[in-house]
Coordinates of C-alpha atoms and ligand atoms in Angstrom, one line a residue:
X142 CA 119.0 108.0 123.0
X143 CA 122.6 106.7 122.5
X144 CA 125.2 107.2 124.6
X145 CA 126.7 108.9 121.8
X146 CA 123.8 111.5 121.7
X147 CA 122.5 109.6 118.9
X148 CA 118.6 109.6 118.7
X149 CA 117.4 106.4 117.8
X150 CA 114.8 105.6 115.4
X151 CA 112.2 102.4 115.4
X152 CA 110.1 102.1 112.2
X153 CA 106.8 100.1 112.3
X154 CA 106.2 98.2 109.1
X155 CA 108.7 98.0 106.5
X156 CA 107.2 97.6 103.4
X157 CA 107.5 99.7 100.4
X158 CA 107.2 103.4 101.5
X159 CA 109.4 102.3 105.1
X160 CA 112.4 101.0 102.5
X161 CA 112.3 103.6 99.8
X162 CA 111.6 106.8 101.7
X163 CA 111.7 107.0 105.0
X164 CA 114.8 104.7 105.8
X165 CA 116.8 107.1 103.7
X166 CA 115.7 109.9 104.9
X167 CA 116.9 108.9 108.3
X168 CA 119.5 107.5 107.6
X169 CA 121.0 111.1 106.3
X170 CA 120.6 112.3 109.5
X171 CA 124.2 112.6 111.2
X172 CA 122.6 112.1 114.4
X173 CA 120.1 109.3 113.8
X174 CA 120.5 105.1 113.8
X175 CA 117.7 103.0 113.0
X176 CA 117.9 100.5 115.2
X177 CA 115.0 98.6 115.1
X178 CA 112.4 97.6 112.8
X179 CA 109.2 95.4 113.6
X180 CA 107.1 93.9 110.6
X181 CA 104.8 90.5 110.4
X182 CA 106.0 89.5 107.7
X183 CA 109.3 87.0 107.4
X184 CA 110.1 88.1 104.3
X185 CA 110.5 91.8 105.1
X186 CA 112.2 90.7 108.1
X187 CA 114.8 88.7 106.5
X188 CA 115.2 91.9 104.1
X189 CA 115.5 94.5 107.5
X190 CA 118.4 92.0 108.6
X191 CA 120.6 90.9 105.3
X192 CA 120.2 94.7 103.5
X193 CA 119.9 97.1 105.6
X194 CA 121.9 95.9 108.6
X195 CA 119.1 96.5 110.8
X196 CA 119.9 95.5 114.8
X197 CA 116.8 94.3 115.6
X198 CA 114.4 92.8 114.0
X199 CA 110.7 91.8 115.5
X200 CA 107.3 90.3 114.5
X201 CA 105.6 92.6 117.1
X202 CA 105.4 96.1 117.2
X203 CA 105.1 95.7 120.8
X204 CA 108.9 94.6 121.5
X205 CA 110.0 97.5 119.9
X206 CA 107.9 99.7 122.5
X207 CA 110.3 97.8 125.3
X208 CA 113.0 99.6 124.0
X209 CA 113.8 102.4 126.5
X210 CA 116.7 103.7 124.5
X211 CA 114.2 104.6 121.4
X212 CA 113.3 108.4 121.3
X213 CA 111.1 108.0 117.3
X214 CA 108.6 105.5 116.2
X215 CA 107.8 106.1 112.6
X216 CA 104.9 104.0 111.5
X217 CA 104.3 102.9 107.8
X218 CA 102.1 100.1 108.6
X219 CA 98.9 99.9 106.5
X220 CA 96.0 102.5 107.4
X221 CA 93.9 100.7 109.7
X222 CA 97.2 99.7 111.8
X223 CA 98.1 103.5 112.1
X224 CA 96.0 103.9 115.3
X225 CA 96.7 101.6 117.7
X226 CA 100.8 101.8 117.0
X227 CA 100.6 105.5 117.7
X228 CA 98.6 105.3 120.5
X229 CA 100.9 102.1 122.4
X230 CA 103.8 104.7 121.0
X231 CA 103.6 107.6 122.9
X232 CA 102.5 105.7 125.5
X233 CA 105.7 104.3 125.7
X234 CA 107.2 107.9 125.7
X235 CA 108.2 107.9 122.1
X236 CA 107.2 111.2 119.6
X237 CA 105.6 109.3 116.5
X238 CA 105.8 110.2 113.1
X239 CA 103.1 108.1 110.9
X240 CA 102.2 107.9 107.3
X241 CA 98.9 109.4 105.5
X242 CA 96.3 109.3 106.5
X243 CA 97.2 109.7 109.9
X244 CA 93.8 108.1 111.1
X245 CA 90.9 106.6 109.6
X246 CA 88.1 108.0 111.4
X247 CA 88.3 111.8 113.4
X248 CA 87.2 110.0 116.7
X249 CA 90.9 108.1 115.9
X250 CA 92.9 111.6 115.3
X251 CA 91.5 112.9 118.5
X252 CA 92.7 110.3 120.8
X253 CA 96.0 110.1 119.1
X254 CA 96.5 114.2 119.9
X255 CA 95.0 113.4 123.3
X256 CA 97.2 111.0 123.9
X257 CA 100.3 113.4 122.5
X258 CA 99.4 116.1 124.6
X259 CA 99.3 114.0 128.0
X260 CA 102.7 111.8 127.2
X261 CA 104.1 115.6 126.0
X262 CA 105.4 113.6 123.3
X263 CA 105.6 115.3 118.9
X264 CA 103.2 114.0 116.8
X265 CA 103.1 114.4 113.1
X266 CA 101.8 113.0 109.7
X267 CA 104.0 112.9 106.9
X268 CA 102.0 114.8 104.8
X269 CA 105.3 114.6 102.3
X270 CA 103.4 117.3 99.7
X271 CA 103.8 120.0 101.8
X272 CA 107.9 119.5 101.6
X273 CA 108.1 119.6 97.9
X274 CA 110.1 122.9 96.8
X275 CA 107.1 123.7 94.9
X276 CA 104.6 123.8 98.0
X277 CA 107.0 125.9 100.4
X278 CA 107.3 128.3 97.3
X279 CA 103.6 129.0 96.7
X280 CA 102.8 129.2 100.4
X281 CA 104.7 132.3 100.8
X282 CA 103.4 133.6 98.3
X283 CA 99.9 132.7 99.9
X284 CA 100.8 133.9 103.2
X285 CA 102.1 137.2 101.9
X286 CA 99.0 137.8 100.2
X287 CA 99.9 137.7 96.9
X288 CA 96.7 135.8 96.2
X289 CA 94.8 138.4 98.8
X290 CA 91.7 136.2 99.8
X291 CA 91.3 132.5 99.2
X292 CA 88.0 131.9 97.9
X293 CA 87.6 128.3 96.2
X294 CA 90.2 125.0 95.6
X295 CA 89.7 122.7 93.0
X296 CA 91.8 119.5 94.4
X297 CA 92.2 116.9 92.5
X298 CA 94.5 113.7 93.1
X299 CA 93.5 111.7 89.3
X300 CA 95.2 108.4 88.2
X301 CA 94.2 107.2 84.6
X302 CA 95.5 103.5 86.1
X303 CA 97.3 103.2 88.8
X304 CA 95.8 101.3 91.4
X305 CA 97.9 100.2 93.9
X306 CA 97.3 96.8 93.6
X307 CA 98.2 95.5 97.2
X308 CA 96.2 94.5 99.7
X309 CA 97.8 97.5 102.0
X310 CA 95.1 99.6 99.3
X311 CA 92.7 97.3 98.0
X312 CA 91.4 95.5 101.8
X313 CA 89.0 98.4 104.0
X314 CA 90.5 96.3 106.5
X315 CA 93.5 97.4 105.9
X316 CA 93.4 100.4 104.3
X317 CA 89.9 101.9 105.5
X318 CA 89.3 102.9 102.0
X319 CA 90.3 103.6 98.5
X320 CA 92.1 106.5 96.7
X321 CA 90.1 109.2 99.1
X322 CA 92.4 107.9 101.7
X323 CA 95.0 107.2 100.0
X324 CA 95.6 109.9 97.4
X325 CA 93.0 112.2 98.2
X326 CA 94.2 112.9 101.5
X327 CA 97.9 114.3 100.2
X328 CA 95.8 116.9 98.1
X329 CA 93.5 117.9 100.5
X330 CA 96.1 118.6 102.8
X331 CA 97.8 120.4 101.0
X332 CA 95.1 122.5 99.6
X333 CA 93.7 123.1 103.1
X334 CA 97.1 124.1 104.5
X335 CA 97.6 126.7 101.1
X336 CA 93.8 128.0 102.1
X337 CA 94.7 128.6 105.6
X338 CA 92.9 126.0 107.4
X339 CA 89.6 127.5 107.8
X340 CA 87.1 126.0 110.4
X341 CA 84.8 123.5 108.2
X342 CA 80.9 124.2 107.8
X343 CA 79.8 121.0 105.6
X344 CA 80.8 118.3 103.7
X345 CA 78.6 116.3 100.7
X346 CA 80.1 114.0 98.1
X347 CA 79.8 110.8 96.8
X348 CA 82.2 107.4 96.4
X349 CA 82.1 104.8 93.9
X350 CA 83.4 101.8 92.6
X351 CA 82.9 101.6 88.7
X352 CA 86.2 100.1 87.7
X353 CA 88.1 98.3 89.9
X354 CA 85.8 95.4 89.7
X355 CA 86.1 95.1 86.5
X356 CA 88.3 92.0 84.5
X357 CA 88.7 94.0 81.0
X358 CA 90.0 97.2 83.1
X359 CA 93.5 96.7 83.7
X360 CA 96.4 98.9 85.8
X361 CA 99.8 99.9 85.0
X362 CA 101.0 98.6 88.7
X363 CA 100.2 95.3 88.4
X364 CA 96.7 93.2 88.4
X365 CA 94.6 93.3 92.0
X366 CA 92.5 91.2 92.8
X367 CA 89.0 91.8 92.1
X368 CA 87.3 89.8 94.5
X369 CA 88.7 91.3 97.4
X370 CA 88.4 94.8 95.6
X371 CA 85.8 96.2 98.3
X372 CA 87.2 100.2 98.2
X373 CA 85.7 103.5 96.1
X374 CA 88.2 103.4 93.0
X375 CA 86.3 107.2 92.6
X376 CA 85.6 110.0 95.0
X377 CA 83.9 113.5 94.8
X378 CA 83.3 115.8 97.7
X379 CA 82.4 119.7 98.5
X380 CA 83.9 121.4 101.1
X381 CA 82.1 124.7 102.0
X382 CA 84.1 126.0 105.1
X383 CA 82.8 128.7 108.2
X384 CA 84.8 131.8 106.2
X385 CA 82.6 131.8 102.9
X386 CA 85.4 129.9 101.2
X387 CA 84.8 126.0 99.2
X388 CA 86.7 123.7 98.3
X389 CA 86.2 120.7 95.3
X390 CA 88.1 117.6 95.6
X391 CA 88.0 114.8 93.1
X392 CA 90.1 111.6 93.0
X393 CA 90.5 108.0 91.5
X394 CA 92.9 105.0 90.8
X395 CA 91.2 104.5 87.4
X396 CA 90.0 107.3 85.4
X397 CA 88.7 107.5 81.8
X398 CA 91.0 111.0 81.7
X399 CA 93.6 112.1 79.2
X400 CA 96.5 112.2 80.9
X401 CA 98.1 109.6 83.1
X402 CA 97.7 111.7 85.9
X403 CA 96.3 114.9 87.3
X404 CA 97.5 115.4 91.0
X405 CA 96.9 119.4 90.9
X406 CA 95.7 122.1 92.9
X407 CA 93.9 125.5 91.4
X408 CA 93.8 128.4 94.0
X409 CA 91.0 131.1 93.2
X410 CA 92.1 134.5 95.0
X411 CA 90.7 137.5 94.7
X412 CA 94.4 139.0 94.0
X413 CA 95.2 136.1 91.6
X414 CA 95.4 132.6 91.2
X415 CA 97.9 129.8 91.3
X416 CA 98.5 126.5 90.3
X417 CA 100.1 123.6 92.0
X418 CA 102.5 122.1 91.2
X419 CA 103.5 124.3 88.2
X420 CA 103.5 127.7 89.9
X421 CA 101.5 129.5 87.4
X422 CA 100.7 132.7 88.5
X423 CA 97.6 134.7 87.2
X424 CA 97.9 138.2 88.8
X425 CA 95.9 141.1 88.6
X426 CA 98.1 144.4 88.6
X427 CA 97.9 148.2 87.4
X428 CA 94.9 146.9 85.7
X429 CA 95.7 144.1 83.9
X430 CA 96.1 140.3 84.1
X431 CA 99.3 138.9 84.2
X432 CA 100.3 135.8 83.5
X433 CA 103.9 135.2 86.2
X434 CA 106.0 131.8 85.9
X435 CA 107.8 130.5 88.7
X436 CA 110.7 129.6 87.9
X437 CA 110.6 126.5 90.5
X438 CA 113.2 124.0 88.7
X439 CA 115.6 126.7 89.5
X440 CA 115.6 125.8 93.2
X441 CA 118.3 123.5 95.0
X442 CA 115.9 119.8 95.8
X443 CA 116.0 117.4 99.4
X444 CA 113.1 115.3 98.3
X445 CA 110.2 115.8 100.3
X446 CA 109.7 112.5 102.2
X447 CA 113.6 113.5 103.5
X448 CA 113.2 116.6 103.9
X449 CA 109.4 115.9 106.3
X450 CA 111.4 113.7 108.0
X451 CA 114.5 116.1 108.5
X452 CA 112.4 118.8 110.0
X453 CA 110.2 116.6 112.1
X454 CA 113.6 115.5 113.9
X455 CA 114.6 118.9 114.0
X456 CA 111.4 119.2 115.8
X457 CA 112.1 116.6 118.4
X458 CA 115.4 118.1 118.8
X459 CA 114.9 121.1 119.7
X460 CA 111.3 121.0 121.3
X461 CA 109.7 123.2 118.7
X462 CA 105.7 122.9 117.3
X463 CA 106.1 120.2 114.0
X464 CA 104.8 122.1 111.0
X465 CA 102.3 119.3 110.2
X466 CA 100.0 120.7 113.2
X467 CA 97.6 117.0 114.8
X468 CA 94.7 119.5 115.0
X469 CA 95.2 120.4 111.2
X470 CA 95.2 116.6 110.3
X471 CA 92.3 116.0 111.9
X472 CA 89.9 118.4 110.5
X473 CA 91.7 116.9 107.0
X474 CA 90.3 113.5 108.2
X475 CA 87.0 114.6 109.4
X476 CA 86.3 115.9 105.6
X477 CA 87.1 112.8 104.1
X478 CA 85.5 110.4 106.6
X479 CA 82.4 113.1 105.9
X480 CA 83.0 112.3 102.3
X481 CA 82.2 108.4 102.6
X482 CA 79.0 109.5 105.5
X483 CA 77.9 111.8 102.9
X484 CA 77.9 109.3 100.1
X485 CA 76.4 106.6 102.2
X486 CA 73.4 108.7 103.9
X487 CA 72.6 110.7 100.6
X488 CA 72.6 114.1 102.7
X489 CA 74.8 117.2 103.7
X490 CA 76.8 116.5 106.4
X491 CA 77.0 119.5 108.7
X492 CA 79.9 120.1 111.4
X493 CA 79.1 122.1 114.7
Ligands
NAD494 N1 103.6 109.3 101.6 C1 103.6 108.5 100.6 O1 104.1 108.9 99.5 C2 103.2 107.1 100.7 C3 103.3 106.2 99.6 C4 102.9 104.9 99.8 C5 102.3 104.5 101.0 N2 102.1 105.4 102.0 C6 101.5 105.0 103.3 O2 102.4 104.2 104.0 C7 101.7 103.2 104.7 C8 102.3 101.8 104.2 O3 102.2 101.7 102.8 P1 103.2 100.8 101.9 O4 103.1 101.3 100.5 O5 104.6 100.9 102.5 O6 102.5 99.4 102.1 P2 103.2 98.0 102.1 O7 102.1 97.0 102.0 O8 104.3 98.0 101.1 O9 103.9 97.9 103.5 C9 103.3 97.8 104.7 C10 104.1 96.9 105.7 O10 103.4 96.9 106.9 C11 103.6 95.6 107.4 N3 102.6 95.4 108.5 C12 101.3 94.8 108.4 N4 100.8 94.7 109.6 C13 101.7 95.1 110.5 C14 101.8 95.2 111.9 N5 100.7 94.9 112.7 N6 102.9 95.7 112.5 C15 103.9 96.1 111.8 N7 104.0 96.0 110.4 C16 102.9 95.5 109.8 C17 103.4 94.7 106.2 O11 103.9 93.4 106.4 C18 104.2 95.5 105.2 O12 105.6 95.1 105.2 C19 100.3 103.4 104.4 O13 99.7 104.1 105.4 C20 100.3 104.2 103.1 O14 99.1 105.0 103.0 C21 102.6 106.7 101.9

């Protein structure tokens, strides 16, 4: 921290998500400076110094972590990187926030909260979905049992074409995998957080790549190279969890679908059922069906990558439990690395 009392801020990889969301969402904060920045790439780095007026600039996460003064790392490096940054970061005594998915394996997830818990130091995905004024609505409606009991999800996190056609997505070295990771892992969040987080029984899907290899098949985000192409562009799994309840998630850079895009949620309840993001209500009262709009437009917006990043600080700040609970992210990352075990042995994967 600053003399000042400000908290300083060091973001890890400053690519596209770093410059468009998260740097202005700190940089809102009253009490915040980003002071330092660390990225490979000269490029970016010449970028970090000549626009944003950044102080200082490294090719090494590593120098940042020297920095005594810095309370917040915030990593947006590619997947694969996310571990060992947030591990050397709280290490170093910093609280981490890091982009989705948090970890690409639950072995990874479970060092990183071990890790927290002996440094005492926060530790959060951005999980950005569960900021939208659409998701804080509909879960108080959930947790006031408007829905009574949870029974089934249908998740689904659909692109018709968009592929993200950088390596950051394309590469397993980078990215671990394709749109399960990527985009799959927002929805089931989300979906898991809106069910309650129920203890997970077992996990079956399949992942494949039908599309992306493809030189007729093209996206609206650019061309990617097909050669290196070696993620699902397609994902499927079941969810059945210890409380009865289930769970469908589907997702895809390229599907042969109607719409450009389907990133939903459908909550079955035995009181009624919602959708996300609309905030159609189907309710069952006095003996008939109702059909309730929310009228969500209506509310005041901080949009949600801000407004993660404004109550993870607030966190910080005042010592209390982040919202985005490590133990909740990993069981998110557990189904989707069950997902791809599923797919690869053929079988039901079963969790103790
Ligand atoms: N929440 C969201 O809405 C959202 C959207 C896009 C991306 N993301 C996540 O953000 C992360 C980054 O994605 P992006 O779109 O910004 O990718 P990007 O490719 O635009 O940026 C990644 C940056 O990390 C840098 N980098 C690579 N290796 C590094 C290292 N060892 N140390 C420091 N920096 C390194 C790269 O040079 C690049 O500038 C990914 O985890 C992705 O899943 C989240």
């Amino acid at each position: 921290m600053m003399k000042n009392g400000k908290y300083l801020v060091g973001i890890v990889g400053f690519g596209g998500i770093a410059r468009i969301a998260h740097y202005p969402g700190w940089k809102k904060l009253s009490d915040v400076e980003v002071i330092a920045i660390a990225d490979p790439s000269e490029e970016v780095r010449n970028i970090a110094k000549n626009q944003f007026n950044i102080k200082y600039v490294f090719d090494d996460y590593k120098k940042i972590l020297k920095i005594d003064e810095i309370d917040i790392i915030d990593v947006c490096t590619p997947n694969k990187l996310h571990y060992p940054v947030v591990i050397d970061s709280l290490k170093s005594k910093k609280h981490v926030l890091c982009e989705k998915p948090i970890g690409i394996s639950g072995k990874e997830v479970e060092e990183m909260i071990k890790t927290s818990k002996m440094e005492k130091r926060k530790l959060m995905a951005a999980q950005h979905m569960r900021f939208t004024k659409s998701s804080i609505v509909l879960k108080k409606y959930i947790d006031n049992g408007e829905l009574g009991q949870i029974y089934f999800s249908i998740a689904n996190a659909l692109r018709r074409r968009y592929l993200p056609a950088r390596d950051t997505f394309i590469d397993k070295n980078l990215s671990g995998g394709g749109p399960l990771f990527d985009i799959g892992v927002h929805i089931l969040d989300l979906t898991y957080w809106f069910m309650g987080c129920p203890k997970v029984y077992s996990v079956t899907g399949i992942t494949l790549t039908k599309l992306a290899k493809r030189k007729d098949i093209h996206g609206l985000w650019g061309e990617w190279d097909r050669e290196k192409y070696n993620v699902e562009d397609f994902a499927s799994g079941f969810i059945k969890f210890k409380d009865g309840s289930a769970l469908n998630l589907t997702c895809s850079f390229l599907a042969n679908i109607e719409q450009m895009e389907d990133f939903s949620t459908t909550l079955f309840g035995t009181e009624g059922g919602i959708k996300w993001p609309s905030g159609k209500l189907a309710k069952e009262k006095y003996g008939v069906l109702q059909n309730i709009e929310l009228m969500i437009d209506l509310l005041p917006d901080n949009p949600p990558h801000h407004e993660e990043i404004r109550v993870f600080f607030e966190c910080v700040k005042e010592d209390k439990e982040v919202p985005v609970k490590p133990e909740e992210s990993l069981e998110v990352i557990k189904m989707l690395e069950g997902i791809y075990i599923s797919s690869e042995t053929g079988k039901e994967l079963i969790f103790k």
